PDB file of C-alpha atoms in Angstrom:
ATOM      1  CA  UNK A   1      -6.387  46.737  28.744  1.00 53.00           C
ATOM      2  CA  UNK A   2      -2.860  47.588  28.240  1.00 60.00           C
ATOM      3  CA  UNK A   3      -0.392  47.686  25.232  1.00 59.00           C
ATOM      4  CA  UNK A   4       1.888  44.899  27.352  1.00 57.00           C
ATOM      5  CA  UNK A   5      -1.584  42.828  27.591  1.00 58.00           C
ATOM      6  CA  UNK A   6      -2.161  43.413  23.634  1.00 59.00           C
ATOM      7  CA  UNK A   7       1.421  42.397  22.715  1.00 59.00           C
ATOM      8  CA  UNK A   8       0.722  39.289  25.045  1.00 60.00           C
ATOM      9  CA  UNK A   9      -2.875  38.274  23.152  1.00 60.00           C
ATOM     10  CA  UNK A  10      -1.539  38.796  19.758  1.00 72.00           C
ATOM     11  CA  UNK A  11       1.583  37.078  20.258  1.00 67.00           C
ATOM     12  CA  UNK A  12      -1.012  33.987  21.893  1.00 72.00           C
ATOM     13  CA  UNK A  13      -3.200  34.158  18.921  1.00 78.00           C
ATOM     14  CA  UNK A  14       0.107  34.402  16.045  1.00 74.00           C
ATOM     15  CA  UNK A  15       0.950  30.467  18.019  1.00 81.00           C
ATOM     16  CA  UNK A  16      -1.758  29.192  18.565  1.00 78.00           C
ATOM     17  CA  UNK A  17      -3.078  30.266  14.439  1.00 85.00           C
ATOM     18  CA  UNK A  18       0.730  29.748  13.588  1.00 84.00           C
ATOM     19  CA  UNK A  19       0.194  25.844  15.126  1.00 88.00           C
ATOM     20  CA  UNK A  20      -3.176  25.513  13.233  1.00 88.00           C
ATOM     21  CA  UNK A  21      -1.471  26.137   9.650  1.00 89.00           C
ATOM     22  CA  UNK A  22       1.801  23.450  10.604  1.00 90.00           C
ATOM     23  CA  UNK A  23      -1.207  20.844  11.129  1.00 92.00           C
ATOM     24  CA  UNK A  24      -2.960  22.193   8.271  1.00 90.00           C
ATOM     25  CA  UNK A  25      -0.138  22.079   5.296  1.00 92.00           C
ATOM     26  CA  UNK A  26       1.224  18.768   7.269  1.00 92.00           C
ATOM     27  CA  UNK A  27      -2.390  16.637   6.848  1.00 90.00           C
ATOM     28  CA  UNK A  28      -2.020  18.121   3.045  1.00 88.00           C
ATOM     29  CA  UNK A  29       1.224  16.849   2.253  1.00 88.00           C
ATOM     30  CA  UNK A  30       0.602  13.670   4.032  1.00 89.00           C
ATOM     31  CA  UNK A  31      -3.368  13.299   1.484  1.00 86.00           C
ATOM     32  CA  UNK A  32      -0.905  15.203  -1.595  1.00 86.00           C
ATOM     33  CA  UNK A  33       1.846  12.450  -1.238  1.00 89.00           C
ATOM     34  CA  UNK A  34       0.479   9.254  -2.430  1.00 88.00           C
ATOM     35  CA  UNK A  35      -1.146  11.083  -5.641  1.00 88.00           C
ATOM     36  CA  UNK A  36       1.431  12.689  -6.156  1.00 89.00           C
ATOM     37  CA  UNK A  37       3.314   9.980  -6.672  1.00 88.00           C
ATOM     38  CA  UNK A  38       0.862   7.953  -8.819  1.00 89.00           C
ATOM     39  CA  UNK A  39       0.795  11.164 -10.894  1.00 90.00           C
ATOM     40  CA  UNK A  40       4.231  11.491 -11.651  1.00 90.00           C
ATOM     41  CA  UNK A  41       4.703   7.051 -12.041  1.00 89.00           C
ATOM     42  CA  UNK A  42       3.318   7.462 -14.329  1.00 89.00           C
ATOM     43  CA  UNK A  43       5.579   9.604 -16.282  1.00 91.00           C
ATOM     44  CA  UNK A  44       7.979   7.104 -15.945  1.00 89.00           C
ATOM     45  CA  UNK A  45       8.894   4.613 -18.137  1.00 86.00           C
ATOM     46  CA  UNK A  46       8.339   0.271 -17.235  1.00 84.00           C
ATOM     47  CA  UNK A  47      11.943  -0.537 -15.888  1.00 85.00           C
ATOM     48  CA  UNK A  48      11.811   2.677 -14.352  1.00 82.00           C
ATOM     49  CA  UNK A  49       8.883   2.300 -11.990  1.00 81.00           C
ATOM     50  CA  UNK A  50       9.430  -1.204 -12.111  1.00 79.00           C
ATOM     51  CA  UNK A  51      12.841  -0.484 -10.910  1.00 79.00           C
ATOM     52  CA  UNK A  52      13.973  -0.966  -6.495  1.00 76.00           C
ATOM     53  CA  UNK A  53      16.541   1.919  -7.404  1.00 78.00           C
ATOM     54  CA  UNK A  54      13.308   4.417  -6.370  1.00 76.00           C
ATOM     55  CA  UNK A  55      13.328   8.297  -7.784  1.00 78.00           C
ATOM     56  CA  UNK A  56      10.597  10.009  -7.297  1.00 79.00           C
ATOM     57  CA  UNK A  57      10.247  12.185  -9.948  1.00 82.00           C
ATOM     58  CA  UNK A  58      10.619  10.461 -12.965  1.00 84.00           C
ATOM     59  CA  UNK A  59      14.241   9.811 -15.293  1.00 84.00           C
ATOM     60  CA  UNK A  60      12.773  11.292 -18.967  1.00 86.00           C
ATOM     61  CA  UNK A  61       9.089  12.075 -19.209  1.00 88.00           C
ATOM     62  CA  UNK A  62       7.134   9.722 -21.566  1.00 89.00           C
ATOM     63  CA  UNK A  63       3.305   9.358 -21.396  1.00 89.00           C
ATOM     64  CA  UNK A  64       3.971   5.586 -23.097  1.00 89.00           C
ATOM     65  CA  UNK A  65       1.455   4.670 -19.951  1.00 88.00           C
ATOM     66  CA  UNK A  66      -1.897   6.920 -20.920  1.00 90.00           C
ATOM     67  CA  UNK A  67      -0.869   5.715 -24.531  1.00 89.00           C
ATOM     68  CA  UNK A  68      -1.352   2.159 -23.677  1.00 88.00           C
ATOM     69  CA  UNK A  69      -4.374   3.038 -21.483  1.00 88.00           C
ATOM     70  CA  UNK A  70      -5.953   5.150 -24.383  1.00 87.00           C
ATOM     71  CA  UNK A  71      -5.212   1.571 -27.007  1.00 84.00           C
ATOM     72  CA  UNK A  72      -7.173  -0.810 -24.324  1.00 77.00           C
ATOM     73  CA  UNK A  73     -10.179  -1.386 -25.996  1.00 72.00           C
ATOM     74  CA  UNK A  74     -11.037  -4.661 -25.739  1.00 67.00           C
ATOM     75  CA  UNK A  75     -14.610  -5.630 -24.525  1.00 60.00           C
ATOM     76  CA  UNK A  76     -16.074  -2.132 -24.956  1.00 61.00           C
ATOM     77  CA  UNK A  77     -19.886  -0.715 -25.865  1.00 57.00           C
ATOM     78  CA  UNK A  78     -18.509   1.580 -28.300  1.00 67.00           C
ATOM     79  CA  UNK A  79     -16.849   0.890 -31.646  1.00 69.00           C
ATOM     80  CA  UNK A  80     -12.362   2.121 -31.519  1.00 74.00           C
ATOM     81  CA  UNK A  81     -13.393   4.158 -27.651  1.00 82.00           C
ATOM     82  CA  UNK A  82     -10.880   2.236 -25.570  1.00 86.00           C
ATOM     83  CA  UNK A  83     -12.212   0.935 -22.856  1.00 87.00           C
ATOM     84  CA  UNK A  84     -11.799   2.956 -19.731  1.00 89.00           C
ATOM     85  CA  UNK A  85     -13.786   6.012 -21.910  1.00 89.00           C
ATOM     86  CA  UNK A  86     -16.219   3.254 -22.547  1.00 90.00           C
ATOM     87  CA  UNK A  87     -16.211   3.430 -18.731  1.00 91.00           C
ATOM     88  CA  UNK A  88     -16.510   6.959 -18.412  1.00 92.00           C
ATOM     89  CA  UNK A  89     -19.215   6.930 -20.478  1.00 92.00           C
ATOM     90  CA  UNK A  90     -21.215   4.231 -19.475  1.00 93.00           C
ATOM     91  CA  UNK A  91     -21.056   5.277 -15.324  1.00 94.00           C
ATOM     92  CA  UNK A  92     -22.543   8.856 -16.254  1.00 94.00           C
ATOM     93  CA  UNK A  93     -25.246   7.100 -17.957  1.00 94.00           C
ATOM     94  CA  UNK A  94     -26.114   5.223 -14.920  1.00 95.00           C
ATOM     95  CA  UNK A  95     -25.127   8.182 -12.231  1.00 95.00           C
ATOM     96  CA  UNK A  96     -26.612  11.481 -13.724  1.00 94.00           C
ATOM     97  CA  UNK A  97     -30.251  10.660 -13.651  1.00 95.00           C
ATOM     98  CA  UNK A  98     -30.429   9.038  -9.611  1.00 95.00           C
ATOM     99  CA  UNK A  99     -27.961  11.811  -8.870  1.00 95.00           C
ATOM    100  CA  UNK A 100     -30.833  13.916 -10.538  1.00 95.00           C
ATOM    101  CA  UNK A 101     -33.893  12.909  -9.556  1.00 96.00           C
ATOM    102  CA  UNK A 102     -32.486  11.817  -6.124  1.00 95.00           C
ATOM    103  CA  UNK A 103     -31.611  15.537  -5.217  1.00 95.00           C
ATOM    104  CA  UNK A 104     -35.121  16.457  -6.300  1.00 95.00           C
ATOM    105  CA  UNK A 105     -36.866  13.281  -4.295  1.00 95.00           C
ATOM    106  CA  UNK A 106     -34.754  13.926  -0.802  1.00 95.00           C
ATOM    107  CA  UNK A 107     -34.907  18.696  -1.245  1.00 95.00           C
ATOM    108  CA  UNK A 108     -38.924  17.846  -1.202  1.00 95.00           C
ATOM    109  CA  UNK A 109     -38.569  15.690   1.473  1.00 94.00           C
ATOM    110  CA  UNK A 110     -36.979  17.880   2.892  1.00 94.00           C
ATOM    111  CA  UNK A 111     -39.532  20.693   2.533  1.00 94.00           C
ATOM    112  CA  UNK A 112     -41.854  19.122   3.674  1.00 93.00           C
ATOM    113  CA  UNK A 113     -40.386  17.670   7.041  1.00 94.00           C
ATOM    114  CA  UNK A 114     -38.755  21.463   7.535  1.00 91.00           C
ATOM    115  CA  UNK A 115     -42.183  23.737   6.821  1.00 90.00           C
ATOM    116  CA  UNK A 116     -45.113  21.263   6.775  1.00 88.00           C
ATOM    117  CA  UNK A 117     -47.568  20.497   9.353  1.00 88.00           C
ATOM    118  CA  UNK A 118     -49.138  17.298   8.735  1.00 87.00           C
ATOM    119  CA  UNK A 119     -50.039  13.756  10.953  1.00 89.00           C
ATOM    120  CA  UNK A 120     -47.298  11.930  12.362  1.00 90.00           C
ATOM    121  CA  UNK A 121     -44.378  13.987  10.959  1.00 91.00           C
ATOM    122  CA  UNK A 122     -41.829  13.451  13.614  1.00 91.00           C
ATOM    123  CA  UNK A 123     -42.614  10.087  13.725  1.00 93.00           C
ATOM    124  CA  UNK A 124     -42.264   9.970   9.871  1.00 93.00           C
ATOM    125  CA  UNK A 125     -38.740  11.214   9.751  1.00 93.00           C
ATOM    126  CA  UNK A 126     -37.265   9.711  12.516  1.00 93.00           C
ATOM    127  CA  UNK A 127     -38.492   6.622  10.346  1.00 93.00           C
ATOM    128  CA  UNK A 128     -36.974   7.016   8.358  1.00 92.00           C
ATOM    129  CA  UNK A 129     -33.011   7.787   9.801  1.00 91.00           C
ATOM    130  CA  UNK A 130     -33.725   4.657  11.711  1.00 92.00           C
ATOM    131  CA  UNK A 131     -33.347   2.975   7.641  1.00 90.00           C
ATOM    132  CA  UNK A 132     -29.775   4.313   7.582  1.00 88.00           C
ATOM    133  CA  UNK A 133     -29.147   2.766  11.131  1.00 88.00           C
ATOM    134  CA  UNK A 134     -29.574  -0.866   8.385  1.00 86.00           C
ATOM    135  CA  UNK A 135     -25.939  -1.297   6.880  1.00 85.00           C
ATOM    136  CA  UNK A 136     -26.408  -1.803   3.643  1.00 82.00           C
ATOM    137  CA  UNK A 137     -24.128  -5.683   3.283  1.00 84.00           C
ATOM    138  CA  UNK A 138     -27.325  -6.513   5.030  1.00 88.00           C
ATOM    139  CA  UNK A 139     -29.389  -5.999   2.356  1.00 89.00           C
ATOM    140  CA  UNK A 140     -27.323  -7.114  -0.529  1.00 89.00           C
ATOM    141  CA  UNK A 141     -29.075 -10.863  -0.582  1.00 91.00           C
ATOM    142  CA  UNK A 142     -32.213 -10.117  -0.738  1.00 92.00           C
ATOM    143  CA  UNK A 143     -31.914  -6.722  -3.467  1.00 93.00           C
ATOM    144  CA  UNK A 144     -30.602  -9.409  -5.753  1.00 93.00           C
ATOM    145  CA  UNK A 145     -32.721 -12.204  -5.096  1.00 94.00           C
ATOM    146  CA  UNK A 146     -35.773  -9.410  -5.927  1.00 94.00           C
ATOM    147  CA  UNK A 147     -34.503  -7.690  -9.092  1.00 94.00           C
ATOM    148  CA  UNK A 148     -33.519 -11.213 -10.685  1.00 94.00           C
ATOM    149  CA  UNK A 149     -36.595 -12.080 -10.416  1.00 94.00           C
ATOM    150  CA  UNK A 150     -37.819  -9.256 -11.803  1.00 94.00           C
ATOM    151  CA  UNK A 151     -35.380  -9.429 -14.014  1.00 92.00           C
ATOM    152  CA  UNK A 152     -33.255  -6.658 -13.525  1.00 93.00           C
ATOM    153  CA  UNK A 153     -30.370  -7.803 -13.252  1.00 92.00           C
ATOM    154  CA  UNK A 154     -27.908  -7.544 -16.117  1.00 91.00           C
ATOM    155  CA  UNK A 155     -28.887  -4.333 -16.519  1.00 93.00           C
ATOM    156  CA  UNK A 156     -28.662  -0.521 -14.686  1.00 93.00           C
ATOM    157  CA  UNK A 157     -31.694  -0.161 -13.267  1.00 94.00           C
ATOM    158  CA  UNK A 158     -31.119  -1.602  -9.836  1.00 94.00           C
ATOM    159  CA  UNK A 159     -28.510   1.195 -10.011  1.00 94.00           C
ATOM    160  CA  UNK A 160     -30.838   3.603 -11.078  1.00 94.00           C
ATOM    161  CA  UNK A 161     -34.234   2.808  -9.937  1.00 94.00           C
ATOM    162  CA  UNK A 162     -33.679   3.303  -5.645  1.00 93.00           C
ATOM    163  CA  UNK A 163     -31.344   6.395  -6.446  1.00 92.00           C
ATOM    164  CA  UNK A 164     -34.220   8.463  -8.262  1.00 94.00           C
ATOM    165  CA  UNK A 165     -36.460   8.172  -4.701  1.00 93.00           C
ATOM    166  CA  UNK A 166     -33.481   9.794  -2.727  1.00 90.00           C
ATOM    167  CA  UNK A 167     -31.925   9.319   0.123  1.00 92.00           C
ATOM    168  CA  UNK A 168     -32.268   9.565   4.037  1.00 92.00           C
ATOM    169  CA  UNK A 169     -28.732  11.286   5.042  1.00 92.00           C
ATOM    170  CA  UNK A 170     -29.492  13.743   2.232  1.00 93.00           C
ATOM    171  CA  UNK A 171     -33.381  14.269   3.212  1.00 94.00           C
ATOM    172  CA  UNK A 172     -31.987  14.937   6.961  1.00 93.00           C
ATOM    173  CA  UNK A 173     -29.681  17.114   5.396  1.00 91.00           C
ATOM    174  CA  UNK A 174     -31.816  18.996   3.339  1.00 92.00           C
ATOM    175  CA  UNK A 175     -34.130  19.299   6.161  1.00 93.00           C
ATOM    176  CA  UNK A 176     -31.064  21.051   8.643  1.00 90.00           C
ATOM    177  CA  UNK A 177     -31.080  23.407   5.725  1.00 90.00           C
ATOM    178  CA  UNK A 178     -34.576  24.296   5.761  1.00 91.00           C
ATOM    179  CA  UNK A 179     -35.092  24.867   8.850  1.00 90.00           C
ATOM    180  CA  UNK A 180     -32.413  28.022   8.593  1.00 87.00           C
ATOM    181  CA  UNK A 181     -36.123  28.922   6.024  1.00 87.00           C
ATOM    182  CA  UNK A 182     -38.136  31.850   8.256  1.00 88.00           C
ATOM    183  CA  UNK A 183     -41.147  30.488   8.717  1.00 86.00           C
ATOM    184  CA  UNK A 184     -42.658  33.835   7.948  1.00 88.00           C
ATOM    185  CA  UNK A 185     -41.396  33.864   4.177  1.00 87.00           C
ATOM    186  CA  UNK A 186     -43.703  31.297   3.615  1.00 87.00           C
ATOM    187  CA  UNK A 187     -46.230  32.107   5.593  1.00 87.00           C
ATOM    188  CA  UNK A 188     -46.454  35.583   3.789  1.00 89.00           C
ATOM    189  CA  UNK A 189     -46.091  33.150  -0.406  1.00 88.00           C
ATOM    190  CA  UNK A 190     -48.861  31.665   1.757  1.00 88.00           C
ATOM    191  CA  UNK A 191     -50.902  34.614   1.882  1.00 87.00           C
ATOM    192  CA  UNK A 192     -50.426  35.898  -1.266  1.00 85.00           C
ATOM    193  CA  UNK A 193     -51.412  33.173  -2.778  1.00 86.00           C
ATOM    194  CA  UNK A 194     -49.689  30.326  -3.398  1.00 87.00           C
ATOM    195  CA  UNK A 195     -49.277  26.490  -2.961  1.00 88.00           C
ATOM    196  CA  UNK A 196     -47.102  23.901  -2.200  1.00 87.00           C
ATOM    197  CA  UNK A 197     -45.486  23.266  -5.001  1.00 90.00           C
ATOM    198  CA  UNK A 198     -45.102  26.696  -5.634  1.00 91.00           C
ATOM    199  CA  UNK A 199     -43.281  28.139  -2.597  1.00 91.00           C
ATOM    200  CA  UNK A 200     -40.675  25.199  -3.222  1.00 92.00           C
ATOM    201  CA  UNK A 201     -39.911  26.152  -6.499  1.00 92.00           C
ATOM    202  CA  UNK A 202     -39.860  29.335  -6.700  1.00 90.00           C
ATOM    203  CA  UNK A 203     -38.738  30.232  -2.749  1.00 90.00           C
ATOM    204  CA  UNK A 204     -36.804  27.320  -0.948  1.00 91.00           C
ATOM    205  CA  UNK A 205     -34.835  25.905  -4.353  1.00 91.00           C
ATOM    206  CA  UNK A 206     -33.475  29.050  -5.367  1.00 90.00           C
ATOM    207  CA  UNK A 207     -32.761  29.550  -1.298  1.00 88.00           C
ATOM    208  CA  UNK A 208     -30.755  26.742  -1.184  1.00 88.00           C
ATOM    209  CA  UNK A 209     -29.003  26.560  -4.395  1.00 88.00           C
ATOM    210  CA  UNK A 210     -25.873  25.883  -2.458  1.00 86.00           C
ATOM    211  CA  UNK A 211     -26.924  22.957  -0.073  1.00 88.00           C
ATOM    212  CA  UNK A 212     -28.839  21.189  -3.532  1.00 91.00           C
ATOM    213  CA  UNK A 213     -24.575  21.919  -4.970  1.00 88.00           C
ATOM    214  CA  UNK A 214     -22.992  20.124  -2.367  1.00 87.00           C
ATOM    215  CA  UNK A 215     -25.434  17.514  -2.607  1.00 90.00           C
ATOM    216  CA  UNK A 216     -25.401  17.107  -5.133  1.00 91.00           C
ATOM    217  CA  UNK A 217     -22.006  16.913  -5.824  1.00 89.00           C
ATOM    218  CA  UNK A 218     -21.439  14.315  -2.988  1.00 89.00           C
ATOM    219  CA  UNK A 219     -24.797  12.053  -4.409  1.00 91.00           C
ATOM    220  CA  UNK A 220     -22.086  12.038  -7.565  1.00 92.00           C
ATOM    221  CA  UNK A 221     -19.031  10.925  -6.555  1.00 91.00           C
ATOM    222  CA  UNK A 222     -20.594   8.177  -5.069  1.00 91.00           C
ATOM    223  CA  UNK A 223     -22.505   6.276  -7.877  1.00 93.00           C
ATOM    224  CA  UNK A 224     -19.050   7.492  -9.271  1.00 94.00           C
ATOM    225  CA  UNK A 225     -16.492   5.429  -7.576  1.00 92.00           C
ATOM    226  CA  UNK A 226     -19.121   3.230  -6.375  1.00 92.00           C
ATOM    227  CA  UNK A 227     -17.492  -1.097  -7.346  1.00 92.00           C
ATOM    228  CA  UNK A 228     -19.768  -2.512  -5.764  1.00 91.00           C
ATOM    229  CA  UNK A 229     -22.779  -2.462  -7.545  1.00 92.00           C
ATOM    230  CA  UNK A 230     -21.363  -2.213 -10.898  1.00 93.00           C
ATOM    231  CA  UNK A 231     -19.837  -5.556  -9.690  1.00 92.00           C
ATOM    232  CA  UNK A 232     -23.164  -7.602  -9.190  1.00 92.00           C
ATOM    233  CA  UNK A 233     -25.260  -6.161 -11.532  1.00 93.00           C
ATOM    234  CA  UNK A 234     -23.529  -5.510 -14.086  1.00 91.00           C
ATOM    235  CA  UNK A 235     -21.565  -8.715 -16.024  1.00 86.00           C
ATOM    236  CA  UNK A 236     -21.906  -7.447 -19.449  1.00 86.00           C
ATOM    237  CA  UNK A 237     -19.028  -6.416 -19.932  1.00 83.00           C
ATOM    238  CA  UNK A 238     -20.035  -3.792 -22.756  1.00 85.00           C
ATOM    239  CA  UNK A 239     -21.695  -1.934 -19.477  1.00 88.00           C
ATOM    240  CA  UNK A 240     -19.162  -2.539 -17.330  1.00 90.00           C
ATOM    241  CA  UNK A 241     -19.036   1.429 -15.515  1.00 92.00           C
ATOM    242  CA  UNK A 242     -15.857   3.274 -14.549  1.00 92.00           C
ATOM    243  CA  UNK A 243     -14.528   1.602 -11.370  1.00 92.00           C
ATOM    244  CA  UNK A 244     -15.591  -2.277 -13.076  1.00 92.00           C
ATOM    245  CA  UNK A 245     -12.781  -1.432 -16.036  1.00 89.00           C
ATOM    246  CA  UNK A 246     -10.426  -0.272 -14.080  1.00 90.00           C
ATOM    247  CA  UNK A 247     -10.561  -3.154 -12.453  1.00 88.00           C
ATOM    248  CA  UNK A 248     -10.077  -5.080 -16.115  1.00 87.00           C
ATOM    249  CA  UNK A 249      -7.539  -2.675 -16.782  1.00 86.00           C
ATOM    250  CA  UNK A 250      -5.484  -3.757 -13.633  1.00 83.00           C
ATOM    251  CA  UNK A 251      -5.804  -7.109 -14.513  1.00 82.00           C
ATOM    252  CA  UNK A 252      -4.739  -6.626 -17.460  1.00 82.00           C
ATOM    253  CA  UNK A 253      -1.632  -4.442 -17.133  1.00 80.00           C
ATOM    254  CA  UNK A 254      -0.523  -6.027 -13.632  1.00 74.00           C
ATOM    255  CA  UNK A 255       3.345  -6.510 -13.593  1.00 69.00           C
ATOM    256  CA  UNK A 256       3.254  -5.588 -17.010  1.00 79.00           C
ATOM    257  CA  UNK A 257       3.239  -2.140 -17.364  1.00 85.00           C
ATOM    258  CA  UNK A 258       2.881  -0.158 -13.915  1.00 87.00           C
ATOM    259  CA  UNK A 259       2.933   3.683 -15.574  1.00 88.00           C
ATOM    260  CA  UNK A 260       0.022   2.773 -17.714  1.00 89.00           C
ATOM    261  CA  UNK A 261      -1.645   1.544 -14.425  1.00 90.00           C
ATOM    262  CA  UNK A 262      -1.417   4.385 -12.724  1.00 90.00           C
ATOM    263  CA  UNK A 263      -2.220   6.534 -16.110  1.00 91.00           C
ATOM    264  CA  UNK A 264      -4.827   4.854 -15.530  1.00 91.00           C
ATOM    265  CA  UNK A 265      -5.176   5.661 -12.450  1.00 90.00           C
ATOM    266  CA  UNK A 266      -5.125   9.874 -13.479  1.00 92.00           C
ATOM    267  CA  UNK A 267      -7.653   9.341 -15.946  1.00 92.00           C
ATOM    268  CA  UNK A 268     -10.318   8.155 -13.454  1.00 91.00           C
ATOM    269  CA  UNK A 269      -9.636  11.035 -11.378  1.00 90.00           C
ATOM    270  CA  UNK A 270     -10.214  13.635 -13.633  1.00 90.00           C
ATOM    271  CA  UNK A 271     -13.032  14.523 -13.695  1.00 89.00           C
ATOM    272  CA  UNK A 272     -13.799  14.384  -9.751  1.00 87.00           C
ATOM    273  CA  UNK A 273     -11.363  16.706  -9.422  1.00 87.00           C
ATOM    274  CA  UNK A 274     -12.394  19.372 -12.435  1.00 87.00           C
ATOM    275  CA  UNK A 275     -16.124  18.879 -10.965  1.00 85.00           C
ATOM    276  CA  UNK A 276     -14.772  19.785  -7.180  1.00 81.00           C
ATOM    277  CA  UNK A 277     -12.736  22.859  -8.194  1.00 83.00           C
ATOM    278  CA  UNK A 278     -16.135  24.185 -10.472  1.00 82.00           C
ATOM    279  CA  UNK A 279     -18.328  23.895  -7.770  1.00 76.00           C
ATOM    280  CA  UNK A 280     -16.036  24.466  -4.868  1.00 74.00           C
ATOM    281  CA  UNK A 281     -17.882  27.778  -3.658  1.00 71.00           C
ATOM    282  CA  UNK A 282     -20.809  26.592  -4.277  1.00 67.00           C
ATOM    283  CA  UNK A 283     -19.910  23.114  -1.856  1.00 64.00           C
ATOM    284  CA  UNK A 284     -17.996  24.325   1.146  1.00 64.00           C
ATOM    285  CA  UNK A 285     -21.082  26.817   1.274  1.00 62.00           C
ATOM    286  CA  UNK A 286     -23.498  24.929   1.223  1.00 57.00           C
ATOM    287  CA  UNK A 287     -21.788  22.663   3.751  1.00 56.00           C
ATOM    288  CA  UNK A 288     -21.330  26.235   6.264  1.00 55.00           C
ATOM    289  CA  UNK A 289     -24.715  26.692   6.049  1.00 55.00           C
ATOM    290  CA  UNK A 290     -26.055  23.393   6.249  1.00 51.00           C
ATOM    291  CA  UNK A 291     -27.698  23.143  10.361  1.00 46.00           C
ATOM    292  CA  UNK A 292     -28.010  26.989  11.005  1.00 48.00           C
ATOM    293  CA  UNK A 293     -31.105  27.844  12.983  1.00 45.00           C
ATOM    294  CA  UNK A 294     -33.181  31.229  12.448  1.00 42.00           C
TER     295      UNK A 294
END
């Protein structure tokens, strides 16, 4: 290749990378602008936030919005604890157990579908995937009737127990990951006298930590952001999750204290952002390596 052709290729590569980064920067700004508006509004005064004369930056920074949010404790399960903190605690108590147990159920099922030979394996897996095609809204009424009949309404059980049995999407994701692990490794472990459970816990789990963390993070965020489930099943204000508490705060502050509502939004977002920052490397690694086959 001549020097002229090399320069031409380098120039084309530069132009291509320039447009890729330009598009990424534009989309990043598009995503960050609404959040930055929420964040900056949370530091404004009530009069300035309601003013038609819009300013991006607050004329005077104040934390009165955060103070108001942390003062509101009506209907909480914990005496003297603000509603938003009470909702956060309830959310963690409801979301963490099904996230962990559901991840275990999904992972061990995916291991079976990927590495174990048994009758009707492919048909059962196809049936499992077929359940993903059923819209969740269709099942709302029958599931509510069932839970009401067994006395689970107004308890956290409908939000916790089903999730402990895993999720079809998680099984599919983990199965794709396990297909990338050489079968010879499993065969060698079997020859050494390890049973299926030992292979799963001592070989498959350590090798799939990035994928497991990715699914745990997605499952946690899905439960953390769930609004419809708690709205239907939790009728006692003391059991309200964060999303229901946010709705109550919205009703209380609507039209009266916009900065306080924006402050509540910021507080509710902080845990998921911190969690993602901590697990970002593993999360990206888990998503990137799924579906790779040996």
